[in-house]
Tab-separated table of N, CA and C in Angstrom:
chain	number	residue	atom	x	y	z
A	20	MET	N	-113.625	138.675	-14.451
A	20	MET	CA	-114.066	138.828	-15.461
A	20	MET	C	-113.775	139.301	-16.655
A	21	ALA	N	-112.952	139.446	-17.276
A	21	ALA	CA	-112.650	139.248	-18.937
A	21	ALA	C	-111.000	138.581	-18.821
A	22	PRO	N	-110.839	138.215	-19.699
A	22	PRO	CA	-109.224	137.224	-19.606
A	22	PRO	C	-108.474	138.440	-20.390
A	23	LEU	N	-107.143	138.039	-20.654
A	23	LEU	CA	-106.425	138.950	-20.647
A	23	LEU	C	-106.475	139.491	-22.588
A	24	GLU	N	-105.888	140.368	-23.107
A	24	GLU	CA	-105.873	140.403	-24.578
A	24	GLU	C	-104.500	139.299	-25.256
A	25	LYS	N	-105.024	139.108	-26.208
A	25	LYS	CA	-103.615	138.090	-26.795
A	25	LYS	C	-102.295	138.690	-26.068
A	26	ASN	N	-102.077	139.825	-26.771
A	26	ASN	CA	-100.772	140.578	-26.581
A	26	ASN	C	-100.451	141.126	-24.851
A	27	GLY	N	-101.652	140.274	-23.964
A	27	GLY	CA	-101.145	140.402	-22.171
A	27	GLY	C	-102.070	142.311	-21.862
A	28	SER	N	-102.438	142.591	-22.669
A	28	SER	CA	-102.982	143.948	-21.674
A	28	SER	C	-104.588	143.549	-21.704
A	29	GLU	N	-104.743	144.511	-20.613
A	29	GLU	CA	-106.243	144.362	-20.600
A	29	GLU	C	-107.066	144.603	-20.983
A	30	ASN	N	-108.442	144.059	-20.792
A	30	ASN	CA	-109.745	144.252	-21.558
A	30	ASN	C	-110.325	145.731	-20.997
A	31	PRO	N	-110.476	146.752	-22.402
A	31	PRO	CA	-110.305	148.198	-21.921
A	31	PRO	C	-111.928	148.091	-21.104
A	32	TYR	N	-112.963	147.212	-21.491
A	32	TYR	CA	-114.359	147.033	-20.917
A	32	TYR	C	-114.161	146.786	-19.182
A	33	ILE	N	-113.410	146.505	-18.562
A	33	ILE	CA	-113.814	145.574	-17.555
A	33	ILE	C	-113.497	146.813	-16.602
A	34	TYR	N	-113.267	148.107	-16.841
A	34	TYR	CA	-113.291	149.432	-16.175
A	34	TYR	C	-114.802	150.091	-15.856
A	35	PHE	N	-116.168	149.900	-16.711
A	35	PHE	CA	-117.239	150.034	-16.735
A	35	PHE	C	-117.938	149.615	-15.658
A	36	THR	N	-117.807	148.143	-15.111
A	36	THR	CA	-118.059	147.412	-13.827
A	36	THR	C	-118.362	148.699	-13.023
A	37	GLY	N	-116.882	149.345	-12.625
A	37	GLY	CA	-116.193	150.150	-11.923
A	37	GLY	C	-117.275	151.462	-12.062
A	38	ASP	N	-117.163	151.567	-13.108
A	38	ASP	CA	-118.387	152.931	-13.439
A	38	ASP	C	-119.768	152.864	-12.936
A	39	ILE	N	-120.052	151.773	-13.296
A	39	ILE	CA	-121.740	151.404	-12.784
A	39	ILE	C	-121.945	151.256	-11.507
A	40	ILE	N	-120.902	150.999	-10.883
A	40	ILE	CA	-121.004	150.461	-9.110
A	40	ILE	C	-120.727	151.944	-8.751
A	41	LYS	N	-119.826	152.900	-8.969
A	41	LYS	CA	-119.855	154.414	-8.300
A	41	LYS	C	-120.858	155.443	-8.726
A	42	ASP	N	-121.619	154.999	-10.396
A	42	ASP	CA	-122.481	156.100	-10.505
A	42	ASP	C	-123.714	155.639	-9.327
A	43	SER	N	-123.949	154.624	-9.237
A	43	SER	CA	-125.322	153.933	-8.737
A	43	SER	C	-125.154	153.957	-7.447
A	44	ASP	N	-123.861	154.335	-7.044
A	44	ASP	CA	-123.737	154.814	-5.378
A	44	ASP	C	-123.933	156.424	-5.425
A	45	SER	N	-123.749	156.787	-6.323
A	45	SER	CA	-123.843	158.544	-5.826
A	45	SER	C	-125.103	158.723	-6.538
A	46	LEU	N	-126.152	157.718	-6.919
A	46	LEU	CA	-127.744	158.262	-6.662
A	46	LEU	C	-128.608	158.741	-5.438
A	47	VAL	N	-128.151	157.964	-4.866
A	47	VAL	CA	-129.179	158.499	-3.136
A	47	VAL	C	-128.682	159.408	-2.736
A	48	PRO	N	-127.431	159.508	-2.535
A	48	PRO	CA	-127.019	161.441	-2.216
A	48	PRO	C	-127.354	162.259	-3.212
A	49	GLU	N	-127.685	162.122	-3.994
A	49	GLU	CA	-127.974	163.381	-5.016
A	49	GLU	C	-129.683	163.270	-4.662
A	50	ILE	N	-130.391	162.350	-4.894
A	50	ILE	CA	-131.761	162.219	-4.514
A	50	ILE	C	-132.064	162.909	-2.944
A	51	ILE	N	-131.501	162.668	-1.863
A	51	ILE	CA	-132.057	163.596	-0.876
A	51	ILE	C	-131.301	164.914	-0.723
A	52	LYS	N	-130.029	164.983	-1.258
A	52	LYS	CA	-129.926	166.439	-1.637
A	52	LYS	C	-131.053	167.257	-2.458
A	53	ALA	N	-131.206	167.023	-3.268
A	53	ALA	CA	-132.298	167.888	-4.104
A	53	ALA	C	-133.831	167.210	-3.096
A	54	GLU	N	-134.043	166.690	-2.102
A	54	GLU	CA	-135.014	166.429	-1.359
A	54	GLU	C	-134.589	167.612	0.155
A	55	ASN	N	-133.536	167.648	0.126
A	55	ASN	CA	-133.489	168.751	1.698
A	55	ASN	C	-133.481	170.005	0.981
A	56	GLN	N	-133.690	170.462	-0.104
A	56	GLN	CA	-133.339	171.699	-0.628
A	56	GLN	C	-134.365	172.750	-0.818
A	57	PRO	N	-134.545	174.422	-0.121
A	57	PRO	CA	-135.405	174.335	0.383
A	57	PRO	C	-136.346	175.485	-0.387
A	58	PHE	N	-135.255	175.804	-1.843
A	58	PHE	CA	-135.506	176.445	-3.098
A	58	PHE	C	-135.606	175.325	-4.547
A	59	GLN	N	-136.629	175.848	-4.994
A	59	GLN	CA	-137.068	174.954	-6.232
A	59	GLN	C	-135.869	174.956	-7.459
A	60	ASN	N	-135.105	176.004	-7.759
A	60	ASN	CA	-134.315	175.914	-8.863
A	60	ASN	C	-132.935	175.038	-8.050
A	61	ASP	N	-132.668	174.896	-6.579
A	61	ASP	CA	-131.565	174.144	-6.083
A	61	ASP	C	-131.955	172.878	-6.301
A	62	ARG	N	-133.448	172.336	-5.454
A	62	ARG	CA	-134.104	170.541	-5.938
A	62	ARG	C	-133.587	170.190	-7.464
A	63	LEU	N	-133.974	171.594	-8.895
A	63	LEU	CA	-133.830	171.134	-10.005
A	63	LEU	C	-132.379	170.807	-10.141
A	64	LYS	N	-131.733	171.719	-10.047
A	64	LYS	CA	-130.231	171.490	-10.498
A	64	LYS	C	-129.664	170.130	-9.773
A	65	HIS	N	-129.745	169.556	-8.509
A	65	HIS	CA	-129.909	167.835	-8.288
A	65	HIS	C	-130.364	166.886	-9.123
A	66	ALA	N	-131.899	167.267	-9.120
A	66	ALA	CA	-132.260	166.573	-10.228
A	66	ALA	C	-131.997	166.156	-11.756
A	67	ILE	N	-131.077	166.724	-12.331
A	67	ILE	CA	-130.637	167.368	-13.395
A	67	ILE	C	-129.526	166.251	-13.442
A	68	SER	N	-128.485	166.463	-12.111
A	68	SER	CA	-127.236	165.852	-12.045
A	68	SER	C	-128.111	164.440	-11.651
A	69	LEU	N	-128.766	164.127	-11.001
A	69	LEU	CA	-129.136	162.767	-10.925
A	69	LEU	C	-129.775	161.932	-12.551
A	70	GLU	N	-130.423	163.473	-12.929
A	70	GLU	CA	-130.656	162.707	-14.593
A	70	GLU	C	-129.305	162.236	-14.872
A	71	TYR	N	-128.533	163.100	-14.749
A	71	TYR	CA	-127.013	162.836	-15.802
A	71	TYR	C	-126.468	160.909	-15.021
A	72	LEU	N	-126.959	160.985	-14.041
A	72	LEU	CA	-125.942	160.020	-13.415
A	72	LEU	C	-127.102	158.451	-13.824
A	73	THR	N	-128.051	159.087	-14.287
A	73	THR	CA	-128.936	157.515	-14.106
A	73	THR	C	-128.739	157.384	-15.738
A	74	ASN	N	-128.810	158.554	-16.548
A	74	ASN	CA	-128.126	158.478	-18.331
A	74	ASN	C	-126.368	157.425	-18.505
A	75	LYS	N	-125.767	158.494	-17.358
A	75	LYS	CA	-124.174	157.519	-17.741
A	75	LYS	C	-124.647	156.147	-17.149
A	76	LEU	N	-125.261	155.789	-16.286
A	76	LEU	CA	-125.549	154.696	-15.953
A	76	LEU	C	-125.986	153.664	-16.629
A	77	TYR	N	-127.239	154.064	-17.533
A	77	TYR	CA	-127.478	152.958	-18.768
A	77	TYR	C	-126.302	153.063	-20.179
A	78	ARG	N	-125.867	154.045	-20.355
A	78	ARG	CA	-124.659	153.867	-21.266
A	78	ARG	C	-123.694	152.834	-20.789
A	79	ASN	N	-123.054	153.069	-19.460
A	79	ASN	CA	-122.382	152.198	-18.870
A	79	ASN	C	-122.603	150.328	-19.148
A	80	CYS	N	-124.010	150.528	-19.226
A	80	CYS	CA	-124.615	149.166	-18.833
A	80	CYS	C	-124.707	148.509	-20.359
A	81	GLN	N	-124.941	149.282	-21.285
A	81	GLN	CA	-124.912	149.136	-22.685
A	81	GLN	C	-123.253	148.637	-23.139
A	82	ARG	N	-122.618	149.719	-22.748
A	82	ARG	CA	-121.223	149.380	-22.977
A	82	ARG	C	-120.612	147.960	-22.759
A	83	LEU	N	-120.935	147.999	-21.672
A	83	LEU	CA	-120.439	146.276	-20.840
A	83	LEU	C	-121.409	145.187	-21.509
A	84	GLU	N	-122.598	145.744	-22.114
A	84	GLU	CA	-122.938	144.084	-22.680
A	84	GLU	C	-122.851	143.745	-23.885
A	85	TYR	N	-121.709	144.851	-24.431
A	85	TYR	CA	-121.306	144.569	-25.780
A	85	TYR	C	-119.799	144.064	-25.473
A	86	SER	N	-119.600	143.864	-24.134
A	86	SER	CA	-118.236	143.685	-24.041
A	86	SER	C	-117.904	141.896	-23.931
A	87	GLU	N	-116.650	141.756	-23.795
A	87	GLU	CA	-116.469	140.130	-23.417
A	87	GLU	C	-116.960	139.568	-21.609
A	88	SER	N	-118.156	139.963	-21.251
A	88	SER	CA	-118.039	139.916	-19.733
A	88	SER	C	-119.033	138.899	-20.001
A	89	ASN	N	-118.952	138.032	-18.038
A	89	ASN	CA	-119.826	136.665	-17.940
A	89	ASN	C	-121.224	137.470	-17.202
A	90	GLY	N	-121.456	138.357	-17.577
A	90	GLY	CA	-122.667	138.938	-16.692
A	90	GLY	C	-123.523	139.242	-17.929
A	91	ARG	N	-124.376	139.269	-19.035
A	91	ARG	CA	-124.089	139.584	-19.808
A	91	ARG	C	-126.074	139.468	-19.586
A	92	ASP	N	-126.182	138.393	-18.867
A	92	ASP	CA	-127.497	138.294	-18.662
A	92	ASP	C	-128.334	139.101	-17.978
A	93	PHE	N	-127.505	139.696	-16.299
A	93	PHE	CA	-127.374	140.533	-15.295
A	93	PHE	C	-127.582	141.937	-16.014
A	94	ILE	N	-126.435	142.540	-16.986
A	94	ILE	CA	-126.969	143.442	-17.314
A	94	ILE	C	-127.826	143.727	-18.139
A	95	LYS	N	-128.958	142.773	-18.714
A	95	LYS	CA	-129.833	143.214	-19.158
A	95	LYS	C	-131.045	143.571	-18.851
A	96	LEU	N	-130.927	142.670	-17.214
A	96	LEU	CA	-131.609	142.968	-16.226
A	96	LEU	C	-131.593	144.484	-15.425
A	97	LEU	N	-130.527	144.636	-15.633
A	97	LEU	CA	-129.907	145.540	-14.968
A	97	LEU	C	-130.597	147.028	-15.686
A	98	ARG	N	-130.255	147.118	-16.941
A	98	ARG	CA	-131.109	148.122	-17.744
A	98	ARG	C	-132.296	148.152	-17.786
A	99	LYS	N	-133.271	146.937	-17.634
A	99	LYS	CA	-134.469	147.030	-17.550
A	99	LYS	C	-134.956	148.014	-16.227
A	100	GLU	N	-134.582	147.547	-15.197
A	100	GLU	CA	-134.712	148.241	-13.964
A	100	GLU	C	-134.170	149.605	-13.846
A	101	ILE	N	-133.319	150.302	-14.843
A	101	ILE	CA	-132.581	151.676	-14.877
A	101	ILE	C	-133.809	152.206	-15.528
A	102	LYS	N	-134.610	151.704	-16.444
A	102	LYS	CA	-135.584	152.587	-17.626
A	102	LYS	C	-136.730	152.401	-16.510
A	103	LYS	N	-136.883	151.699	-15.017
A	103	LYS	CA	-138.304	151.613	-14.535
A	103	LYS	C	-137.739	153.465	-13.659
A	104	PHE	N	-136.647	153.167	-13.276
A	104	PHE	CA	-136.208	154.086	-12.376
A	104	PHE	C	-136.452	155.656	-13.179
A	105	LYS	N	-135.858	155.199	-14.479
A	105	LYS	CA	-136.237	156.438	-14.850
A	105	LYS	C	-137.678	157.016	-15.250
A	106	ARG	N	-138.646	155.889	-15.069
A	106	ARG	CA	-139.762	156.301	-15.243
A	106	ARG	C	-140.114	157.137	-13.937
A	107	LEU	N	-139.934	156.588	-12.705
A	107	LEU	CA	-140.024	156.590	-11.212
A	107	LEU	C	-139.385	158.107	-11.532
A	108	GLN	N	-138.305	158.580	-12.009
A	108	GLN	CA	-137.719	159.769	-11.797
A	108	GLN	C	-138.525	160.542	-12.285
A	109	ARG	N	-139.096	160.555	-13.600
A	109	ARG	CA	-139.698	161.498	-14.322
A	109	ARG	C	-140.946	162.055	-13.494
A	110	ASN	N	-141.242	160.963	-12.833
A	110	ASN	CA	-142.678	161.193	-12.179
A	110	ASN	C	-142.216	162.491	-11.007
A	111	TRP	N	-141.360	161.364	-10.392
A	111	TRP	CA	-140.867	162.759	-8.673
A	111	TRP	C	-139.832	163.645	-9.436
A	112	ILE	N	-139.732	164.326	-10.466
A	112	ILE	CA	-138.891	165.551	-10.789
A	112	ILE	C	-140.149	166.406	-11.113
A	113	MET	N	-141.544	166.037	-11.539
A	113	MET	CA	-142.758	166.774	-11.466
A	113	MET	C	-142.812	166.862	-9.920
A	114	THR	N	-143.043	166.664	-8.876
A	114	THR	CA	-143.555	166.548	-7.519
A	114	THR	C	-142.366	167.553	-7.131
A	115	LEU	N	-141.299	168.026	-7.423
A	115	LEU	CA	-139.876	168.650	-6.893
A	115	LEU	C	-140.544	170.273	-6.888
């Protein structure tokens, strides 16, 4: 993904891809937890957690886009999809 630095150390941006995968993998269980809670306060806690994960995912995409990665075009597409997901998420939270 990224070559080693001139001094032989790793590029620090390489870990953003793992964070993106980890955070995106955490979205579905949070949605399920929010949907299955009987009380509205509990549903909103999970919805807030989901919002936090979505924002974190977006920030990691921004950081990775400015790094020396080969997948910049993919990251731009992913950021667009996250923006669409955020819009859907706002509507979904109103229905909880």
